[in-house]
């Protein structure tokens, strides 16, 4: 009797445990399914569909990555919604349509990157700046065109008669390299005491300077700039006052200081810009002369020098300011 009751009790407990485990597993499965469904829903809301429906199709110019939307904007929705959100959503939809249209074209893989070759642009965009003009020809190009001289490319190697081998035409180890000569023959008409090596170096410097000057002249001519003459700096447009002053100086640069210079037609008489020196009369003002000498004697006989009050006060103020600046931080007078 006891054994039967015990077995029935064990079966009942086992059935209860099994039912409890089944319920817990079902609850766990439901919880996992809910979490996955919620995650998928959130992901779908975050990543919108690539399918966008419009009443009118957009016009595309893929060469310029341009999309033209001719659909009218609902003014009521634009006013009711947040303007930034509305414009951002509209821009997103149009961009999605542009991307969808791009991927309709054939693509290829180049260096692990998928590339789509865009067609030629359709819309002619205006230039920001005018079309660049052709470079004006240099003097040599004009001369060569006039004489019919054709430009021929020289070979890099030439035959060296001294070493009996092919060498470079220019640069290092070139043919006929006169800089390596240890002896130079003095010409008959040259000074025998002149250093021919220094003369050769100076001649090369002059050639380099001449070539550089010609290059700068060509650049200035192309830019339509004024090129200064030898030893003269370029001058700007002179004003009327400057021209009048130049004429006055030129006229006064004569032996008679411009007194007998002929005037130009319609020329105004020259103003005497100089300041005439005033001299004291030799005789007559005895009282003024006496007072002047007395003042001079008073200054000479004075034991103490004359004190300039303003200068002394300014000096004292500068010294005080300097002392304040030189004081260490945190220290007060």
Short mmCIF file of C-alpha atoms in Angstrom, two decimals:
data_model
loop_
_atom_site.label_atom_id
_atom_site.label_comp_id
_atom_site.label_asym_id
_atom_site.label_seq_id
_atom_site.Cartn_x
_atom_site.Cartn_y
_atom_site.Cartn_z
CA UNK A 1 0.00 0.00 0.00
CA UNK A 2 2.76 2.37 0.85
CA UNK A 3 4.69 1.49 -2.27
CA UNK A 4 1.70 2.20 -4.48
CA UNK A 5 1.09 5.59 -2.94
CA UNK A 6 4.75 6.51 -3.28
CA UNK A 7 4.82 5.57 -6.97
CA UNK A 8 1.68 7.55 -7.72
CA UNK A 9 3.10 10.57 -5.90
CA UNK A 10 6.35 10.36 -7.90
CA UNK A 11 4.46 10.17 -11.17
CA UNK A 12 2.39 13.17 -10.22
CA UNK A 13 5.49 15.23 -9.32
CA UNK A 14 7.18 14.17 -12.58
CA UNK A 15 4.13 15.26 -14.59
CA UNK A 16 4.06 18.63 -12.84
CA UNK A 17 7.80 19.23 -13.54
CA UNK A 18 7.43 18.24 -17.20
CA UNK A 19 4.47 20.56 -17.64
CA UNK A 20 6.38 23.38 -15.96
CA UNK A 21 9.44 22.90 -18.23
CA UNK A 22 7.21 22.89 -21.31
CA UNK A 23 5.56 26.16 -20.25
CA UNK A 24 8.94 27.80 -19.52
CA UNK A 25 10.31 26.70 -22.92
CA UNK A 26 7.22 28.09 -24.64
CA UNK A 27 7.61 31.40 -22.80
CA UNK A 28 11.30 31.56 -23.72
CA UNK A 29 10.52 30.82 -27.37
CA UNK A 30 7.85 33.52 -27.40
CA UNK A 31 10.23 36.01 -25.84
CA UNK A 32 12.96 35.30 -28.42
CA UNK A 33 10.48 35.59 -31.28
CA UNK A 34 9.21 38.92 -29.95
CA UNK A 35 12.74 40.29 -29.60
CA UNK A 36 13.68 39.24 -33.14
CA UNK A 37 10.47 40.66 -34.57
CA UNK A 38 11.03 43.96 -32.79
CA UNK A 39 14.65 44.11 -34.01
CA UNK A 40 13.55 43.46 -37.59
CA UNK A 41 10.90 46.15 -37.30
CA UNK A 42 13.40 48.68 -35.95
CA UNK A 43 15.89 47.81 -38.68
CA UNK A 44 13.20 48.21 -41.33
CA UNK A 45 12.26 51.61 -39.94
CA UNK A 46 15.89 52.68 -39.86
CA UNK A 47 16.67 51.42 -43.34
CA UNK A 48 13.92 52.60 -45.62
CA UNK A 49 12.99 50.79 -48.78
CA UNK A 50 14.87 51.54 -51.97
CA UNK A 51 11.55 51.72 -53.80
CA UNK A 52 10.27 55.29 -54.11
CA UNK A 53 6.99 56.13 -55.82
CA UNK A 54 6.56 59.47 -57.57
CA UNK A 55 3.69 60.79 -59.66
CA UNK A 56 6.10 62.07 -62.32
CA UNK A 57 9.38 60.37 -63.15
CA UNK A 58 12.54 62.33 -62.49
CA UNK A 59 14.78 63.53 -65.30
CA UNK A 60 18.34 62.25 -64.89
CA UNK A 61 21.68 63.53 -66.15
CA UNK A 62 24.07 60.91 -64.84
CA UNK A 63 27.10 62.54 -66.42
CA UNK A 64 26.68 65.42 -63.96
CA UNK A 65 25.01 63.24 -61.24
CA UNK A 66 21.96 65.45 -61.61
CA UNK A 67 18.29 64.62 -60.95
CA UNK A 68 15.44 67.03 -61.75
CA UNK A 69 12.21 66.59 -59.77
CA UNK A 70 9.21 68.23 -61.46
CA UNK A 71 6.67 66.99 -58.91
CA UNK A 72 4.82 69.74 -57.08
CA UNK A 73 5.38 70.11 -53.34
CA UNK A 74 2.33 69.77 -51.11
CA UNK A 75 2.24 73.12 -49.37
CA UNK A 76 -0.09 71.87 -46.61
CA UNK A 77 2.28 69.05 -45.62
CA UNK A 78 5.22 71.42 -45.87
CA UNK A 79 3.59 73.84 -43.41
CA UNK A 80 2.29 71.21 -41.00
CA UNK A 81 5.48 69.14 -40.76
CA UNK A 82 8.92 70.16 -39.63
CA UNK A 83 10.53 71.92 -42.60
CA UNK A 84 13.96 70.40 -42.06
CA UNK A 85 12.55 66.88 -41.77
CA UNK A 86 10.35 67.39 -44.84
CA UNK A 87 13.24 68.65 -46.99
CA UNK A 88 15.55 65.92 -45.68
CA UNK A 89 12.99 63.23 -46.57
CA UNK A 90 12.45 64.70 -50.05
CA UNK A 91 16.20 64.87 -50.69
CA UNK A 92 16.60 61.28 -49.49
CA UNK A 93 13.91 59.96 -51.87
CA UNK A 94 15.34 61.80 -54.88
CA UNK A 95 18.87 60.63 -54.05
CA UNK A 96 17.59 57.06 -53.78
CA UNK A 97 16.02 57.33 -57.24
CA UNK A 98 19.30 58.70 -58.63
CA UNK A 99 21.27 55.80 -57.12
CA UNK A 100 18.74 53.27 -58.47
CA UNK A 101 19.09 54.77 -61.95
CA UNK A 102 22.90 54.63 -61.73
CA UNK A 103 22.89 50.91 -60.92
CA UNK A 104 20.80 50.16 -63.99
CA UNK A 105 23.95 50.71 -66.07
CA UNK A 106 26.55 47.95 -66.49
CA UNK A 107 29.14 47.73 -63.73
CA UNK A 108 32.55 46.14 -63.42
CA UNK A 109 35.01 45.33 -60.66
CA UNK A 110 38.26 47.27 -60.62
CA UNK A 111 40.78 46.62 -57.84
CA UNK A 112 38.19 45.08 -55.50
CA UNK A 113 35.83 48.02 -56.10
CA UNK A 114 32.59 47.94 -58.10
CA UNK A 115 32.61 50.76 -60.66
CA UNK A 116 29.84 52.06 -62.93
CA UNK A 117 30.87 53.99 -66.03
CA UNK A 118 28.71 57.09 -66.28
CA UNK A 119 27.45 58.34 -69.66
CA UNK A 120 28.43 61.69 -71.13
CA UNK A 121 26.86 64.78 -69.54
CA UNK A 122 23.74 66.18 -71.17
CA UNK A 123 23.37 69.49 -69.33
CA UNK A 124 25.89 72.14 -70.41
CA UNK A 125 27.09 73.78 -67.23
CA UNK A 126 28.45 77.35 -67.54
CA UNK A 127 32.13 78.02 -66.89
CA UNK A 128 33.15 80.01 -63.86
CA UNK A 129 35.95 81.73 -65.80
CA UNK A 130 36.52 82.44 -69.50
CA UNK A 131 38.23 79.95 -71.76
CA UNK A 132 42.01 80.28 -71.40
CA UNK A 133 43.68 82.04 -74.28
CA UNK A 134 46.51 80.55 -76.25
CA UNK A 135 50.01 81.46 -75.11
CA UNK A 136 51.44 84.25 -77.28
CA UNK A 137 54.53 83.18 -79.25
CA UNK A 138 57.98 84.27 -78.15
CA UNK A 139 60.34 86.30 -80.32
CA UNK A 140 62.19 83.19 -81.39
CA UNK A 141 58.96 81.40 -82.32
CA UNK A 142 57.89 84.40 -84.40
CA UNK A 143 61.30 84.52 -86.11
CA UNK A 144 61.27 80.76 -86.77
CA UNK A 145 57.79 80.96 -88.28
CA UNK A 146 58.86 83.88 -90.47
CA UNK A 147 61.98 82.09 -91.72
CA UNK A 148 60.33 78.69 -91.97
CA UNK A 149 62.63 77.06 -89.42
CA UNK A 150 61.33 73.67 -88.36
CA UNK A 151 61.99 72.41 -84.86
CA UNK A 152 63.98 69.19 -84.91
CA UNK A 153 64.63 67.03 -81.92
CA UNK A 154 68.32 66.44 -81.39
CA UNK A 155 69.66 63.05 -80.41
CA UNK A 156 71.02 62.64 -76.90
CA UNK A 157 74.26 60.99 -78.07
CA UNK A 158 76.96 62.46 -80.30
CA UNK A 159 80.29 61.11 -81.54
CA UNK A 160 83.30 62.40 -79.63
CA UNK A 161 86.28 62.67 -82.00
CA UNK A 162 88.78 62.92 -79.14
CA UNK A 163 87.76 59.81 -77.18
CA UNK A 164 86.39 57.96 -80.24
CA UNK A 165 83.13 57.00 -78.54
CA UNK A 166 79.51 58.05 -78.22
CA UNK A 167 78.82 60.51 -75.43
CA UNK A 168 75.99 62.62 -74.16
CA UNK A 169 75.31 65.90 -75.90
CA UNK A 170 74.65 67.75 -72.62
CA UNK A 171 75.30 67.36 -68.91
CA UNK A 172 77.64 65.03 -67.07
CA UNK A 173 80.30 63.28 -69.16
CA UNK A 174 79.23 65.14 -72.27
CA UNK A 175 81.19 65.30 -75.48
CA UNK A 176 83.62 68.18 -76.01
CA UNK A 177 83.58 69.05 -72.31
CA UNK A 178 85.99 71.98 -72.20
CA UNK A 179 85.66 72.37 -68.42
CA UNK A 180 87.92 69.35 -67.91
CA UNK A 181 90.82 70.86 -69.83
CA UNK A 182 93.89 71.63 -67.73
CA UNK A 183 95.44 73.82 -70.41
CA UNK A 184 93.87 76.59 -72.51
CA UNK A 185 95.59 78.16 -75.48
CA UNK A 186 95.74 81.96 -75.26
CA UNK A 187 94.41 83.62 -78.45
CA UNK A 188 96.73 85.94 -80.36
CA UNK A 189 94.55 89.03 -79.88
CA UNK A 190 93.99 88.39 -76.13
CA UNK A 191 95.86 89.81 -73.17
CA UNK A 192 98.57 87.30 -72.21
CA UNK A 193 98.15 88.19 -68.51
CA UNK A 194 94.41 87.49 -68.51
CA UNK A 195 93.15 84.34 -66.77
CA UNK A 196 91.41 82.32 -69.48
CA UNK A 197 89.75 79.98 -66.96
CA UNK A 198 88.15 82.90 -65.10
CA UNK A 199 87.14 84.43 -68.44
CA UNK A 200 85.38 81.20 -69.42
CA UNK A 201 83.50 81.05 -66.09
CA UNK A 202 82.46 84.70 -66.43
CA UNK A 203 81.26 84.14 -69.99
CA UNK A 204 79.09 81.23 -68.84
CA UNK A 205 77.56 83.34 -66.06
CA UNK A 206 76.73 86.05 -68.59
CA UNK A 207 75.08 83.53 -70.91
CA UNK A 208 72.99 82.12 -68.07
CA UNK A 209 71.96 85.63 -66.98
CA UNK A 210 71.05 86.59 -70.55
CA UNK A 211 68.91 83.48 -70.99
CA UNK A 212 67.13 84.15 -67.70
CA UNK A 213 66.52 87.77 -68.69
CA UNK A 214 65.05 86.70 -72.02
CA UNK A 215 62.83 84.17 -70.26
CA UNK A 216 61.49 86.84 -67.89
CA UNK A 217 60.92 89.20 -70.83
CA UNK A 218 58.86 86.54 -72.59
CA UNK A 219 56.76 86.03 -69.45
CA UNK A 220 56.26 89.78 -69.06
CA UNK A 221 55.29 90.11 -72.72
CA UNK A 222 52.78 87.28 -72.35
CA UNK A 223 51.29 88.91 -69.24
CA UNK A 224 51.30 92.33 -70.97
CA UNK A 225 53.51 93.89 -68.31
CA UNK A 226 55.93 96.76 -68.70
CA UNK A 227 59.53 95.68 -69.00
CA UNK A 228 62.04 98.12 -67.45
CA UNK A 229 64.89 99.41 -69.54
CA UNK A 230 68.53 99.04 -68.67
CA UNK A 231 69.11 100.55 -65.23
CA UNK A 232 65.63 102.15 -65.05
CA UNK A 233 62.84 101.01 -62.76
CA UNK A 234 59.28 101.02 -64.12
CA UNK A 235 57.27 104.08 -63.12
CA UNK A 236 53.53 104.27 -62.71
CA UNK A 237 51.12 106.87 -64.03
CA UNK A 238 52.24 110.26 -62.70
CA UNK A 239 49.73 112.75 -61.37
CA UNK A 240 49.42 116.38 -62.45
CA UNK A 241 51.25 117.63 -59.37
CA UNK A 242 54.11 115.17 -59.91
CA UNK A 243 54.49 116.24 -63.54
CA UNK A 244 54.51 119.93 -62.55
CA UNK A 245 57.17 119.22 -59.94
CA UNK A 246 59.28 117.31 -62.49
CA UNK A 247 59.06 120.25 -64.94
CA UNK A 248 60.04 122.67 -62.19
CA UNK A 249 63.05 120.59 -61.17
CA UNK A 250 64.16 120.19 -64.80
CA UNK A 251 63.96 123.95 -65.41
CA UNK A 252 65.86 124.82 -62.26
CA UNK A 253 68.68 122.40 -63.18
CA UNK A 254 70.46 125.02 -65.28
CA UNK A 255 73.24 127.52 -64.71
CA UNK A 256 70.72 130.36 -64.30
CA UNK A 257 68.44 128.21 -62.05
CA UNK A 258 65.70 128.42 -64.69
CA UNK A 259 65.64 132.22 -64.87
CA UNK A 260 66.18 132.39 -68.66
CA UNK A 261 64.28 129.22 -69.57
CA UNK A 262 61.57 129.59 -72.21
CA UNK A 263 58.02 128.89 -71.12
CA UNK A 264 55.84 126.33 -72.77
CA UNK A 265 52.61 127.47 -74.43
CA UNK A 266 49.79 127.99 -71.88
CA UNK A 267 52.23 127.36 -69.05
CA UNK A 268 51.40 129.06 -65.79
CA UNK A 269 54.09 131.11 -64.09
CA UNK A 270 56.16 129.02 -61.76
CA UNK A 271 55.49 129.46 -58.09
CA UNK A 272 58.43 130.06 -55.86
CA UNK A 273 58.14 127.05 -53.58
CA UNK A 274 61.30 127.95 -51.68
CA UNK A 275 61.28 129.82 -48.38
CA UNK A 276 63.24 133.04 -48.30
CA UNK A 277 65.69 133.33 -45.45
CA UNK A 278 65.06 136.19 -43.04
CA UNK A 279 68.08 138.09 -41.70
CA UNK A 280 68.14 140.37 -38.69
CA UNK A 281 68.84 144.03 -39.42
CA UNK A 282 72.44 145.09 -38.88
CA UNK A 283 71.56 148.33 -37.09
CA UNK A 284 68.47 149.90 -35.60
CA UNK A 285 66.92 147.50 -33.03
CA UNK A 286 69.26 148.13 -30.11
CA UNK A 287 66.72 147.20 -27.40
CA UNK A 288 65.95 143.82 -28.97
CA UNK A 289 69.62 143.04 -29.50
CA UNK A 290 70.39 143.98 -25.88
CA UNK A 291 67.62 141.73 -24.53
CA UNK A 292 68.78 138.86 -26.71
CA UNK A 293 72.33 139.05 -25.38
CA UNK A 294 71.11 139.36 -21.78
CA UNK A 295 69.01 136.21 -22.14
CA UNK A 296 71.96 134.34 -23.58
CA UNK A 297 74.21 135.52 -20.72
CA UNK A 298 71.62 134.48 -18.16
CA UNK A 299 71.55 130.95 -19.53
CA UNK A 300 75.33 130.70 -19.59
CA UNK A 301 75.82 132.03 -16.04
CA UNK A 302 73.08 129.89 -14.54
CA UNK A 303 74.58 127.21 -12.26
CA UNK A 304 71.70 124.81 -12.71
CA UNK A 305 70.64 123.68 -16.17
CA UNK A 306 67.24 124.67 -17.45
CA UNK A 307 64.61 122.16 -16.46
CA UNK A 308 62.01 120.99 -18.95
CA UNK A 309 59.04 120.21 -16.71
CA UNK A 310 57.10 118.22 -19.32
CA UNK A 311 60.07 116.08 -20.26
CA UNK A 312 60.94 115.41 -16.62
CA UNK A 313 57.37 114.37 -15.74
CA UNK A 314 57.17 112.02 -18.72
CA UNK A 315 60.47 110.41 -17.79
CA UNK A 316 59.34 109.89 -14.20
CA UNK A 317 56.08 108.29 -15.35
CA UNK A 318 57.92 105.92 -17.68
CA UNK A 319 60.25 104.84 -14.87
CA UNK A 320 57.30 104.14 -12.55
CA UNK A 321 55.50 102.11 -15.22
CA UNK A 322 58.67 100.12 -15.87
CA UNK A 323 59.06 99.35 -12.15
CA UNK A 324 55.46 98.09 -11.98
CA UNK A 325 55.99 95.82 -14.97
CA UNK A 326 59.21 94.39 -13.51
CA UNK A 327 57.61 93.53 -10.17
CA UNK A 328 57.15 89.73 -9.67
CA UNK A 329 53.63 88.28 -9.70
CA UNK A 330 51.77 88.38 -6.42
CA UNK A 331 53.89 91.23 -5.05
CA UNK A 332 52.34 94.62 -4.37
CA UNK A 333 53.83 97.97 -3.44
#
